[in-house]
Amino acid sequence: KEKHKILHRLLQNSTSPVEL
Amino acid sequence: LLGRRRALLDHLPYDCSITDLENITQSIVKSHLETCQYSSEDMKRFTWVQYSPEETRAFQNKSAEWMWQQCAHHITNAIQYVVEFAKRIAGFMDLCQNDQIILLKAGCLEVLLIRMCRALNSNNNTIFFHGKFASPQFFKALGCDDLVSAVFELGMGLCRLQLSDEEMALFSAAVLLSPDRPWLTEGQKVHKLQEKVYLALQHSLQKNGASEEKLDKMVSKLPIMKSICNLHVDKLEFFRLVHPETAYSFPPLYREVFGS
C-alpha cells in the first residue's frame, strides 16, 4: 500500500484532475 | 479471439443485451470525453501553432535531464486523467484495489498512446507538446530517438485508422481492462468486463458502418504499444543509472507507475 500511496489516494478521492 | 467475439455478437451472453452494450458505450464515451485533457475543438485551434526552427534548436540543445523532466511532468499530468477515466468505467471500482492498481500501472501508458492520436497532426508528423506542435527531431535531447520514432510511427498508424471518439473510448477501456496483466487476483472479473467492452466496440463499429477489418487493425496495434511501453521502461532504467538524482526528482506518481 505504501508503495502506491498516490495511486491509492487518486483512486479513493472524488476530485477531478483539474482540481488536483 | 476476434472470430469468437464476432460469433458472440450474434449470440450474446445471457446477461448482456444490445441495450446493455449501448449503455456501456454511452457511459464509456462520457467518461472518455470528461477526462480528455483537450477537446477535439481545442486541438483544431492549436493545429497551426508549430515550433519554429529556432525554438526547435533551443529544445534540442537542452540537457537530457531537463528534457526528461519536462516529459515526465507531462506524462504524469496525463496519467491523472487516465486514472479518472478508469474510475468512471462501470465495474472498475468494483474490482479490488490491488487489481485497480495493477491495471492502471500496466495499462495507463497504452491508454495514453491511444489518446495521443488526438494530439497528432498527421499532415506534417508533429505532436502537441508544451503548447505547440513539435516534430520527432524536437525531442533529440532525450537521447531516445528509437523510442520517439516508434511513438510517432504508432501515432501515425492510429491516425490512419481515423478512430472516432466512441471507438477511441471503447478501445482505451478494453486495453485498460486486460485480464492478462500479471498478479491480478480477480482476472476472471476483469475478463468479463473486457469482453463486454469489446462486444460494445464491435457493436459500435457495425452500427456505424465501419469496415470489417477495423477492429482487427486496432487490435494489431497492441503488440507495438506493448513494445513501446517496455522500451520506455528500459530507457527510464538507463536514465536512472546515469542521472539517479534527476530520476529521483521526477514526479512521485511517475515514479510510482513506472517503478519496478
PDB file of C-alpha atoms in Angstrom:
ATOM      1  CA  LYS A   1       0.000   0.000   0.000  1.00  0.00           C
ATOM      2  CA  GLU A   2       2.856   2.356   0.901  1.00  0.00           C
ATOM      3  CA  LYS A   3       4.487   1.702  -2.468  1.00  0.00           C
ATOM      4  CA  HIS A   4       1.454   3.003  -4.357  1.00  0.00           C
ATOM      5  CA  LYS A   5       0.182   5.630  -1.979  1.00  0.00           C
ATOM      6  CA  ILE A   6      -0.500   8.250  -4.676  1.00  0.00           C
ATOM      7  CA  LEU A   7      -2.441   5.830  -6.857  1.00  0.00           C
ATOM      8  CA  HIS A   8      -4.375   4.761  -3.755  1.00  0.00           C
ATOM      9  CA  ARG A   9      -5.170   8.367  -2.981  1.00  0.00           C
ATOM     10  CA  LEU A  10      -6.193   9.169  -6.569  1.00  0.00           C
ATOM     11  CA  LEU A  11      -8.437   6.096  -6.658  1.00  0.00           C
ATOM     12  CA  GLN A  12     -10.052   6.959  -3.372  1.00  0.00           C
ATOM     13  CA  ASN A  13     -10.645  10.674  -3.701  1.00  0.00           C
ATOM     14  CA  SER A  14     -13.501  12.077  -5.687  1.00  0.00           C
ATOM     15  CA  THR A  15     -11.838  15.179  -7.089  1.00  0.00           C
ATOM     16  CA  SER A  16     -11.196  15.584 -10.794  1.00  0.00           C
ATOM     17  CA  PRO A  17      -7.599  16.032 -12.047  1.00  0.00           C
ATOM     18  CA  VAL A  18      -8.342  19.656 -12.864  1.00  0.00           C
ATOM     19  CA  GLU A  19      -8.847  20.265  -9.167  1.00  0.00           C
ATOM     20  CA  LEU A  20      -5.782  18.317  -8.048  1.00  0.00           C
TER      21      LEU A  20
ATOM     22  CA  LEU B   1     -10.407 -14.467 -30.232  1.00  0.00           C
ATOM     23  CA  LEU B   2     -11.759 -11.917 -32.696  1.00  0.00           C
ATOM     24  CA  GLY B   3     -13.670 -14.640 -34.540  1.00  0.00           C
ATOM     25  CA  ARG B   4     -15.143 -15.725 -31.245  1.00  0.00           C
ATOM     26  CA  ARG B   5     -16.135 -12.158 -30.456  1.00  0.00           C
ATOM     27  CA  ARG B   6     -17.922 -11.860 -33.785  1.00  0.00           C
ATOM     28  CA  ALA B   7     -19.812 -15.032 -33.046  1.00  0.00           C
ATOM     29  CA  LEU B   8     -20.609 -13.729 -29.584  1.00  0.00           C
ATOM     30  CA  LEU B   9     -22.199 -10.648 -31.057  1.00  0.00           C
ATOM     31  CA  ASP B  10     -24.633 -12.879 -32.929  1.00  0.00           C
ATOM     32  CA  HIS B  11     -25.290 -14.935 -29.805  1.00  0.00           C
ATOM     33  CA  LEU B  12     -24.856 -12.558 -26.896  1.00  0.00           C
ATOM     34  CA  PRO B  13     -24.236 -13.980 -23.419  1.00  0.00           C
ATOM     35  CA  TYR B  14     -27.441 -14.369 -21.414  1.00  0.00           C
ATOM     36  CA  ASP B  15     -26.543 -11.487 -19.107  1.00  0.00           C
ATOM     37  CA  CYS B  16     -25.810  -8.974 -21.878  1.00  0.00           C
ATOM     38  CA  SER B  17     -28.294  -7.459 -24.343  1.00  0.00           C
ATOM     39  CA  ILE B  18     -27.795  -4.961 -27.169  1.00  0.00           C
ATOM     40  CA  THR B  19     -29.277  -2.331 -24.831  1.00  0.00           C
ATOM     41  CA  ASP B  20     -26.582  -3.221 -22.262  1.00  0.00           C
ATOM     42  CA  LEU B  21     -23.894  -2.738 -24.916  1.00  0.00           C
ATOM     43  CA  GLU B  22     -25.333   0.625 -25.884  1.00  0.00           C
ATOM     44  CA  ASN B  23     -25.450   1.688 -22.234  1.00  0.00           C
ATOM     45  CA  ILE B  24     -21.836   0.581 -21.740  1.00  0.00           C
ATOM     46  CA  THR B  25     -20.819   2.541 -24.848  1.00  0.00           C
ATOM     47  CA  GLN B  26     -22.642   5.647 -23.722  1.00  0.00           C
ATOM     48  CA  SER B  27     -21.093   5.589 -20.260  1.00  0.00           C
ATOM     49  CA  ILE B  28     -17.535   4.910 -21.501  1.00  0.00           C
ATOM     50  CA  VAL B  29     -17.744   7.646 -24.152  1.00  0.00           C
ATOM     51  CA  LYS B  30     -18.975  10.055 -21.465  1.00  0.00           C
ATOM     52  CA  SER B  31     -16.060   9.073 -19.181  1.00  0.00           C
ATOM     53  CA  HIS B  32     -13.605   9.466 -22.063  1.00  0.00           C
ATOM     54  CA  LEU B  33     -14.842  12.910 -23.048  1.00  0.00           C
ATOM     55  CA  GLU B  34     -14.953  14.095 -19.438  1.00  0.00           C
ATOM     56  CA  THR B  35     -11.353  13.060 -18.866  1.00  0.00           C
ATOM     57  CA  CYS B  36      -9.673  14.149 -22.095  1.00  0.00           C
ATOM     58  CA  GLN B  37      -7.157  16.902 -21.456  1.00  0.00           C
ATOM     59  CA  TYR B  38      -8.052  18.669 -24.695  1.00  0.00           C
ATOM     60  CA  SER B  39     -11.275  18.537 -26.675  1.00  0.00           C
ATOM     61  CA  SER B  40     -11.173  17.918 -30.436  1.00  0.00           C
ATOM     62  CA  GLU B  41     -12.121  21.590 -30.864  1.00  0.00           C
ATOM     63  CA  ASP B  42      -9.155  22.672 -28.713  1.00  0.00           C
ATOM     64  CA  MET B  43      -6.823  20.573 -30.835  1.00  0.00           C
ATOM     65  CA  LYS B  44      -8.187  22.012 -34.081  1.00  0.00           C
ATOM     66  CA  ARG B  45      -7.487  25.507 -32.774  1.00  0.00           C
ATOM     67  CA  PHE B  46      -3.887  24.613 -31.937  1.00  0.00           C
ATOM     68  CA  THR B  47      -3.173  22.757 -35.180  1.00  0.00           C
ATOM     69  CA  TRP B  48      -1.297  25.538 -36.896  1.00  0.00           C
ATOM     70  CA  VAL B  49       0.855  26.576 -33.953  1.00  0.00           C
ATOM     71  CA  GLN B  50       4.202  24.974 -34.786  1.00  0.00           C
ATOM     72  CA  TYR B  51       7.584  25.377 -33.120  1.00  0.00           C
ATOM     73  CA  SER B  52       9.881  27.499 -35.258  1.00  0.00           C
ATOM     74  CA  PRO B  53      13.290  26.057 -36.310  1.00  0.00           C
ATOM     75  CA  GLU B  54      14.949  28.337 -33.696  1.00  0.00           C
ATOM     76  CA  GLU B  55      12.639  27.111 -30.935  1.00  0.00           C
ATOM     77  CA  THR B  56      13.219  23.510 -32.013  1.00  0.00           C
ATOM     78  CA  ARG B  57      17.000  24.042 -31.884  1.00  0.00           C
ATOM     79  CA  ALA B  58      16.707  25.574 -28.425  1.00  0.00           C
ATOM     80  CA  PHE B  59      14.895  22.444 -27.154  1.00  0.00           C
ATOM     81  CA  GLN B  60      17.383  20.159 -28.924  1.00  0.00           C
ATOM     82  CA  ASN B  61      20.207  21.908 -27.081  1.00  0.00           C
ATOM     83  CA  LYS B  62      18.654  21.450 -23.641  1.00  0.00           C
ATOM     84  CA  SER B  63      20.184  18.838 -21.350  1.00  0.00           C
ATOM     85  CA  ALA B  64      18.799  15.306 -21.336  1.00  0.00           C
ATOM     86  CA  GLU B  65      17.905  15.810 -17.684  1.00  0.00           C
ATOM     87  CA  TRP B  66      15.831  18.929 -18.365  1.00  0.00           C
ATOM     88  CA  MET B  67      14.006  17.338 -21.297  1.00  0.00           C
ATOM     89  CA  TRP B  68      13.279  14.129 -19.350  1.00  0.00           C
ATOM     90  CA  GLN B  69      11.872  16.241 -16.545  1.00  0.00           C
ATOM     91  CA  GLN B  70       9.533  18.060 -18.942  1.00  0.00           C
ATOM     92  CA  CYS B  71       8.306  14.803 -20.462  1.00  0.00           C
ATOM     93  CA  ALA B  72       7.893  13.115 -17.073  1.00  0.00           C
ATOM     94  CA  HIS B  73       5.845  16.108 -15.938  1.00  0.00           C
ATOM     95  CA  HIS B  74       3.535  15.970 -18.983  1.00  0.00           C
ATOM     96  CA  ILE B  75       3.127  12.191 -18.768  1.00  0.00           C
ATOM     97  CA  THR B  76       2.307  12.425 -15.054  1.00  0.00           C
ATOM     98  CA  ASN B  77      -0.309  15.048 -15.725  1.00  0.00           C
ATOM     99  CA  ALA B  78      -1.877  12.913 -18.440  1.00  0.00           C
ATOM    100  CA  ILE B  79      -1.844   9.806 -16.190  1.00  0.00           C
ATOM    101  CA  GLN B  80      -4.059  11.598 -13.679  1.00  0.00           C
ATOM    102  CA  TYR B  81      -6.705  11.949 -16.377  1.00  0.00           C
ATOM    103  CA  VAL B  82      -6.409   8.249 -17.233  1.00  0.00           C
ATOM    104  CA  VAL B  83      -6.951   7.374 -13.552  1.00  0.00           C
ATOM    105  CA  GLU B  84     -10.127   9.479 -13.615  1.00  0.00           C
ATOM    106  CA  PHE B  85     -11.200   7.729 -16.831  1.00  0.00           C
ATOM    107  CA  ALA B  86     -10.686   4.328 -15.206  1.00  0.00           C
ATOM    108  CA  LYS B  87     -12.634   5.330 -12.099  1.00  0.00           C
ATOM    109  CA  ARG B  88     -15.649   6.224 -14.244  1.00  0.00           C
ATOM    110  CA  ILE B  89     -15.734   2.915 -16.145  1.00  0.00           C
ATOM    111  CA  ALA B  90     -18.631   0.871 -14.767  1.00  0.00           C
ATOM    112  CA  GLY B  91     -17.228  -2.077 -12.871  1.00  0.00           C
ATOM    113  CA  PHE B  92     -13.671  -0.792 -12.472  1.00  0.00           C
ATOM    114  CA  MET B  93     -14.193   0.479  -8.943  1.00  0.00           C
ATOM    115  CA  ASP B  94     -15.864  -2.831  -8.012  1.00  0.00           C
ATOM    116  CA  LEU B  95     -12.533  -4.588  -8.540  1.00  0.00           C
ATOM    117  CA  CYS B  96     -10.274  -4.905  -5.512  1.00  0.00           C
ATOM    118  CA  GLN B  97      -7.849  -2.012  -5.140  1.00  0.00           C
ATOM    119  CA  ASN B  98      -4.870  -4.260  -5.768  1.00  0.00           C
ATOM    120  CA  ASP B  99      -6.251  -5.085  -9.227  1.00  0.00           C
ATOM    121  CA  GLN B 100      -7.184  -1.476  -9.953  1.00  0.00           C
ATOM    122  CA  ILE B 101      -3.561  -0.517  -9.338  1.00  0.00           C
ATOM    123  CA  ILE B 102      -2.186  -3.394 -11.410  1.00  0.00           C
ATOM    124  CA  LEU B 103      -4.426  -2.467 -14.354  1.00  0.00           C
ATOM    125  CA  LEU B 104      -3.507   1.211 -14.149  1.00  0.00           C
ATOM    126  CA  LYS B 105       0.225   0.595 -13.779  1.00  0.00           C
ATOM    127  CA  ALA B 106       0.240  -1.824 -16.687  1.00  0.00           C
ATOM    128  CA  GLY B 107      -2.206  -0.028 -18.960  1.00  0.00           C
ATOM    129  CA  CYS B 108      -2.049   3.721 -18.440  1.00  0.00           C
ATOM    130  CA  LEU B 109       0.775   4.339 -20.918  1.00  0.00           C
ATOM    131  CA  GLU B 110      -1.033   2.240 -23.533  1.00  0.00           C
ATOM    132  CA  VAL B 111      -4.150   4.376 -22.997  1.00  0.00           C
ATOM    133  CA  LEU B 112      -2.001   7.493 -23.343  1.00  0.00           C
ATOM    134  CA  LEU B 113      -0.650   6.149 -26.637  1.00  0.00           C
ATOM    135  CA  ILE B 114      -4.212   5.718 -27.930  1.00  0.00           C
ATOM    136  CA  ARG B 115      -5.239   9.152 -26.686  1.00  0.00           C
ATOM    137  CA  MET B 116      -2.114  10.611 -28.281  1.00  0.00           C
ATOM    138  CA  CYS B 117      -3.576  10.423 -31.774  1.00  0.00           C
ATOM    139  CA  ARG B 118      -5.855  13.341 -30.870  1.00  0.00           C
ATOM    140  CA  ALA B 119      -2.712  15.393 -30.254  1.00  0.00           C
ATOM    141  CA  LEU B 120      -1.009  14.482 -33.535  1.00  0.00           C
ATOM    142  CA  ASN B 121      -1.030  16.380 -36.782  1.00  0.00           C
ATOM    143  CA  SER B 122      -0.653  13.569 -39.301  1.00  0.00           C
ATOM    144  CA  ASN B 123      -0.198  16.015 -42.192  1.00  0.00           C
ATOM    145  CA  ASN B 124       3.247  17.074 -41.012  1.00  0.00           C
ATOM    146  CA  ASN B 125       4.184  14.402 -38.429  1.00  0.00           C
ATOM    147  CA  THR B 126       4.077  16.706 -35.410  1.00  0.00           C
ATOM    148  CA  ILE B 127       2.688  16.312 -31.912  1.00  0.00           C
ATOM    149  CA  PHE B 128       1.198  18.816 -29.477  1.00  0.00           C
ATOM    150  CA  PHE B 129       3.777  19.330 -26.731  1.00  0.00           C
ATOM    151  CA  HIS B 130       4.131  22.193 -24.279  1.00  0.00           C
ATOM    152  CA  GLY B 131       1.735  24.492 -26.161  1.00  0.00           C
ATOM    153  CA  LYS B 132       2.839  23.975 -29.777  1.00  0.00           C
ATOM    154  CA  PHE B 133       3.293  21.233 -32.364  1.00  0.00           C
ATOM    155  CA  ALA B 134       6.695  19.532 -32.358  1.00  0.00           C
ATOM    156  CA  SER B 135       8.475  17.183 -34.796  1.00  0.00           C
ATOM    157  CA  PRO B 136      10.260  13.972 -33.717  1.00  0.00           C
ATOM    158  CA  GLN B 137      13.618  15.813 -34.013  1.00  0.00           C
ATOM    159  CA  PHE B 138      12.378  18.273 -31.378  1.00  0.00           C
ATOM    160  CA  PHE B 139      12.864  15.540 -28.732  1.00  0.00           C
ATOM    161  CA  LYS B 140      16.513  14.856 -29.642  1.00  0.00           C
ATOM    162  CA  ALA B 141      17.799  15.914 -26.208  1.00  0.00           C
ATOM    163  CA  LEU B 142      16.048  12.922 -24.609  1.00  0.00           C
ATOM    164  CA  GLY B 143      18.617  10.658 -26.251  1.00  0.00           C
ATOM    165  CA  CYS B 144      15.864   8.176 -27.165  1.00  0.00           C
ATOM    166  CA  ASP B 145      15.497   8.558 -30.939  1.00  0.00           C
ATOM    167  CA  ASP B 146      14.299   4.958 -31.332  1.00  0.00           C
ATOM    168  CA  LEU B 147      11.568   5.382 -28.695  1.00  0.00           C
ATOM    169  CA  VAL B 148      10.460   8.741 -30.103  1.00  0.00           C
ATOM    170  CA  SER B 149      10.257   7.462 -33.671  1.00  0.00           C
ATOM    171  CA  ALA B 150       8.359   4.342 -32.540  1.00  0.00           C
ATOM    172  CA  VAL B 151       5.841   6.565 -30.730  1.00  0.00           C
ATOM    173  CA  PHE B 152       5.368   8.792 -33.793  1.00  0.00           C
ATOM    174  CA  GLU B 153       5.064   5.771 -36.089  1.00  0.00           C
ATOM    175  CA  LEU B 154       2.384   4.221 -33.874  1.00  0.00           C
ATOM    176  CA  GLY B 155       0.596   7.571 -33.652  1.00  0.00           C
ATOM    177  CA  MET B 156       0.531   7.960 -37.419  1.00  0.00           C
ATOM    178  CA  GLY B 157      -0.761   4.394 -37.782  1.00  0.00           C
ATOM    179  CA  LEU B 158      -3.550   5.125 -35.301  1.00  0.00           C
ATOM    180  CA  CYS B 159      -4.381   8.393 -37.090  1.00  0.00           C
ATOM    181  CA  ARG B 160      -4.752   6.469 -40.356  1.00  0.00           C
ATOM    182  CA  LEU B 161      -7.472   4.385 -38.670  1.00  0.00           C
ATOM    183  CA  GLN B 162      -9.440   7.627 -38.128  1.00  0.00           C
ATOM    184  CA  LEU B 163     -10.884   6.496 -34.825  1.00  0.00           C
ATOM    185  CA  SER B 164     -13.990   8.285 -33.661  1.00  0.00           C
ATOM    186  CA  ASP B 165     -14.202   9.388 -30.018  1.00  0.00           C
ATOM    187  CA  GLU B 166     -16.525   6.423 -29.426  1.00  0.00           C
ATOM    188  CA  GLU B 167     -14.032   3.930 -30.889  1.00  0.00           C
ATOM    189  CA  MET B 168     -11.138   5.543 -29.039  1.00  0.00           C
ATOM    190  CA  ALA B 169     -13.047   5.476 -25.738  1.00  0.00           C
ATOM    191  CA  LEU B 170     -14.036   1.807 -26.036  1.00  0.00           C
ATOM    192  CA  PHE B 171     -10.614   0.728 -27.274  1.00  0.00           C
ATOM    193  CA  SER B 172      -8.950   2.553 -24.349  1.00  0.00           C
ATOM    194  CA  ALA B 173     -11.296   0.891 -21.859  1.00  0.00           C
ATOM    195  CA  ALA B 174     -10.696  -2.548 -23.403  1.00  0.00           C
ATOM    196  CA  VAL B 175      -6.914  -2.066 -23.198  1.00  0.00           C
ATOM    197  CA  LEU B 176      -7.133  -0.910 -19.602  1.00  0.00           C
ATOM    198  CA  LEU B 177      -9.238  -3.949 -18.704  1.00  0.00           C
ATOM    199  CA  SER B 178      -6.700  -6.513 -19.961  1.00  0.00           C
ATOM    200  CA  PRO B 179      -7.129  -9.708 -17.921  1.00  0.00           C
ATOM    201  CA  ASP B 180      -3.649 -10.977 -18.794  1.00  0.00           C
ATOM    202  CA  ARG B 181      -1.746  -8.492 -16.603  1.00  0.00           C
ATOM    203  CA  PRO B 182       0.489 -10.377 -14.143  1.00  0.00           C
ATOM    204  CA  TRP B 183      -0.531 -10.612 -10.472  1.00  0.00           C
ATOM    205  CA  LEU B 184      -4.260  -9.889 -10.924  1.00  0.00           C
ATOM    206  CA  THR B 185      -6.276 -11.544  -8.182  1.00  0.00           C
ATOM    207  CA  GLU B 186      -9.644 -11.351  -9.950  1.00  0.00           C
ATOM    208  CA  GLY B 187      -8.634 -11.995 -13.545  1.00  0.00           C
ATOM    209  CA  GLN B 188     -11.971 -13.606 -14.381  1.00  0.00           C
ATOM    210  CA  LYS B 189     -13.868 -10.493 -13.296  1.00  0.00           C
ATOM    211  CA  VAL B 190     -11.572  -8.314 -15.448  1.00  0.00           C
ATOM    212  CA  HIS B 191     -12.009 -10.737 -18.350  1.00  0.00           C
ATOM    213  CA  LYS B 192     -15.800 -10.407 -18.171  1.00  0.00           C
ATOM    214  CA  LEU B 193     -15.594  -6.616 -18.112  1.00  0.00           C
ATOM    215  CA  GLN B 194     -13.228  -6.575 -21.088  1.00  0.00           C
ATOM    216  CA  GLU B 195     -15.422  -8.997 -23.026  1.00  0.00           C
ATOM    217  CA  LYS B 196     -18.390  -6.641 -22.680  1.00  0.00           C
ATOM    218  CA  VAL B 197     -16.333  -3.630 -23.740  1.00  0.00           C
ATOM    219  CA  TYR B 198     -15.060  -5.470 -26.838  1.00  0.00           C
ATOM    220  CA  LEU B 199     -18.627  -6.505 -27.663  1.00  0.00           C
ATOM    221  CA  ALA B 200     -19.702  -2.881 -27.272  1.00  0.00           C
ATOM    222  CA  LEU B 201     -16.854  -1.822 -29.586  1.00  0.00           C
ATOM    223  CA  GLN B 202     -17.790  -4.477 -32.140  1.00  0.00           C
ATOM    224  CA  HIS B 203     -21.428  -3.371 -31.982  1.00  0.00           C
ATOM    225  CA  SER B 204     -20.460   0.294 -32.335  1.00  0.00           C
ATOM    226  CA  LEU B 205     -18.280  -0.453 -35.379  1.00  0.00           C
ATOM    227  CA  GLN B 206     -21.062  -2.439 -37.054  1.00  0.00           C
ATOM    228  CA  LYS B 207     -23.672   0.183 -36.271  1.00  0.00           C
ATOM    229  CA  ASN B 208     -21.564   2.966 -37.718  1.00  0.00           C
ATOM    230  CA  GLY B 209     -20.751   1.029 -40.879  1.00  0.00           C
ATOM    231  CA  ALA B 210     -17.016   0.674 -40.206  1.00  0.00           C
ATOM    232  CA  SER B 211     -15.107  -1.866 -42.299  1.00  0.00           C
ATOM    233  CA  GLU B 212     -14.921  -5.457 -41.074  1.00  0.00           C
ATOM    234  CA  GLU B 213     -11.172  -5.157 -40.612  1.00  0.00           C
ATOM    235  CA  LYS B 214     -11.166  -2.019 -38.461  1.00  0.00           C
ATOM    236  CA  LEU B 215     -11.248  -3.897 -35.155  1.00  0.00           C
ATOM    237  CA  ASP B 216      -8.524  -6.268 -36.397  1.00  0.00           C
ATOM    238  CA  LYS B 217      -6.402  -3.268 -37.345  1.00  0.00           C
ATOM    239  CA  MET B 218      -6.943  -1.672 -33.927  1.00  0.00           C
ATOM    240  CA  VAL B 219      -6.067  -4.887 -32.094  1.00  0.00           C
ATOM    241  CA  SER B 220      -2.996  -5.364 -34.303  1.00  0.00           C
ATOM    242  CA  LYS B 221      -1.518  -2.225 -32.702  1.00  0.00           C
ATOM    243  CA  LEU B 222      -1.448  -3.836 -29.252  1.00  0.00           C
ATOM    244  CA  PRO B 223       1.939  -5.617 -29.589  1.00  0.00           C
ATOM    245  CA  ILE B 224       3.550  -2.384 -30.852  1.00  0.00           C
ATOM    246  CA  MET B 225       2.038  -0.495 -27.924  1.00  0.00           C
ATOM    247  CA  LYS B 226       3.385  -3.090 -25.506  1.00  0.00           C
ATOM    248  CA  SER B 227       6.874  -2.919 -27.013  1.00  0.00           C
ATOM    249  CA  ILE B 228       6.842   0.896 -26.757  1.00  0.00           C
ATOM    250  CA  CYS B 229       5.917   0.620 -23.068  1.00  0.00           C
ATOM    251  CA  ASN B 230       8.765  -1.839 -22.488  1.00  0.00           C
ATOM    252  CA  LEU B 231      11.177   0.408 -24.360  1.00  0.00           C
ATOM    253  CA  HIS B 232      10.104   3.368 -22.202  1.00  0.00           C
ATOM    254  CA  VAL B 233      10.859   1.397 -19.039  1.00  0.00           C
ATOM    255  CA  ASP B 234      14.267   0.333 -20.440  1.00  0.00           C
ATOM    256  CA  LYS B 235      15.117   3.948 -21.263  1.00  0.00           C
ATOM    257  CA  LEU B 236      13.968   5.076 -17.830  1.00  0.00           C
ATOM    258  CA  GLU B 237      16.103   2.442 -16.108  1.00  0.00           C
ATOM    259  CA  PHE B 238      19.135   3.510 -18.096  1.00  0.00           C
ATOM    260  CA  PHE B 239      18.432   7.181 -17.365  1.00  0.00           C
ATOM    261  CA  ARG B 240      18.129   6.340 -13.661  1.00  0.00           C
ATOM    262  CA  LEU B 241      21.580   4.738 -13.722  1.00  0.00           C
ATOM    263  CA  VAL B 242      23.180   7.745 -15.379  1.00  0.00           C
ATOM    264  CA  HIS B 243      21.251  10.506 -13.579  1.00  0.00           C
ATOM    265  CA  PRO B 244      19.976   8.990 -10.304  1.00  0.00           C
ATOM    266  CA  GLU B 245      19.289  12.339  -8.644  1.00  0.00           C
ATOM    267  CA  THR B 246      17.247  13.726 -11.521  1.00  0.00           C
ATOM    268  CA  ALA B 247      15.304  10.471 -11.748  1.00  0.00           C
ATOM    269  CA  TYR B 248      14.589  10.753  -8.037  1.00  0.00           C
ATOM    270  CA  SER B 249      13.204  14.257  -8.590  1.00  0.00           C
ATOM    271  CA  PHE B 250      10.624  13.034 -11.146  1.00  0.00           C
ATOM    272  CA  PRO B 251       7.000  13.424 -10.022  1.00  0.00           C
ATOM    273  CA  PRO B 252       6.177  10.803  -7.358  1.00  0.00           C
ATOM    274  CA  LEU B 253       3.223   9.477  -9.422  1.00  0.00           C
ATOM    275  CA  TYR B 254       5.515   8.904 -12.410  1.00  0.00           C
ATOM    276  CA  ARG B 255       7.981   7.039 -10.202  1.00  0.00           C
ATOM    277  CA  GLU B 256       5.168   5.004  -8.679  1.00  0.00           C
ATOM    278  CA  VAL B 257       3.680   3.975 -12.016  1.00  0.00           C
ATOM    279  CA  PHE B 258       6.924   3.202 -13.803  1.00  0.00           C
ATOM    280  CA  GLY B 259       8.966   1.958 -10.850  1.00  0.00           C
ATOM    281  CA  SER B 260       9.542  -1.762 -10.708  1.00  0.00           C
TER     282      SER B 260
END
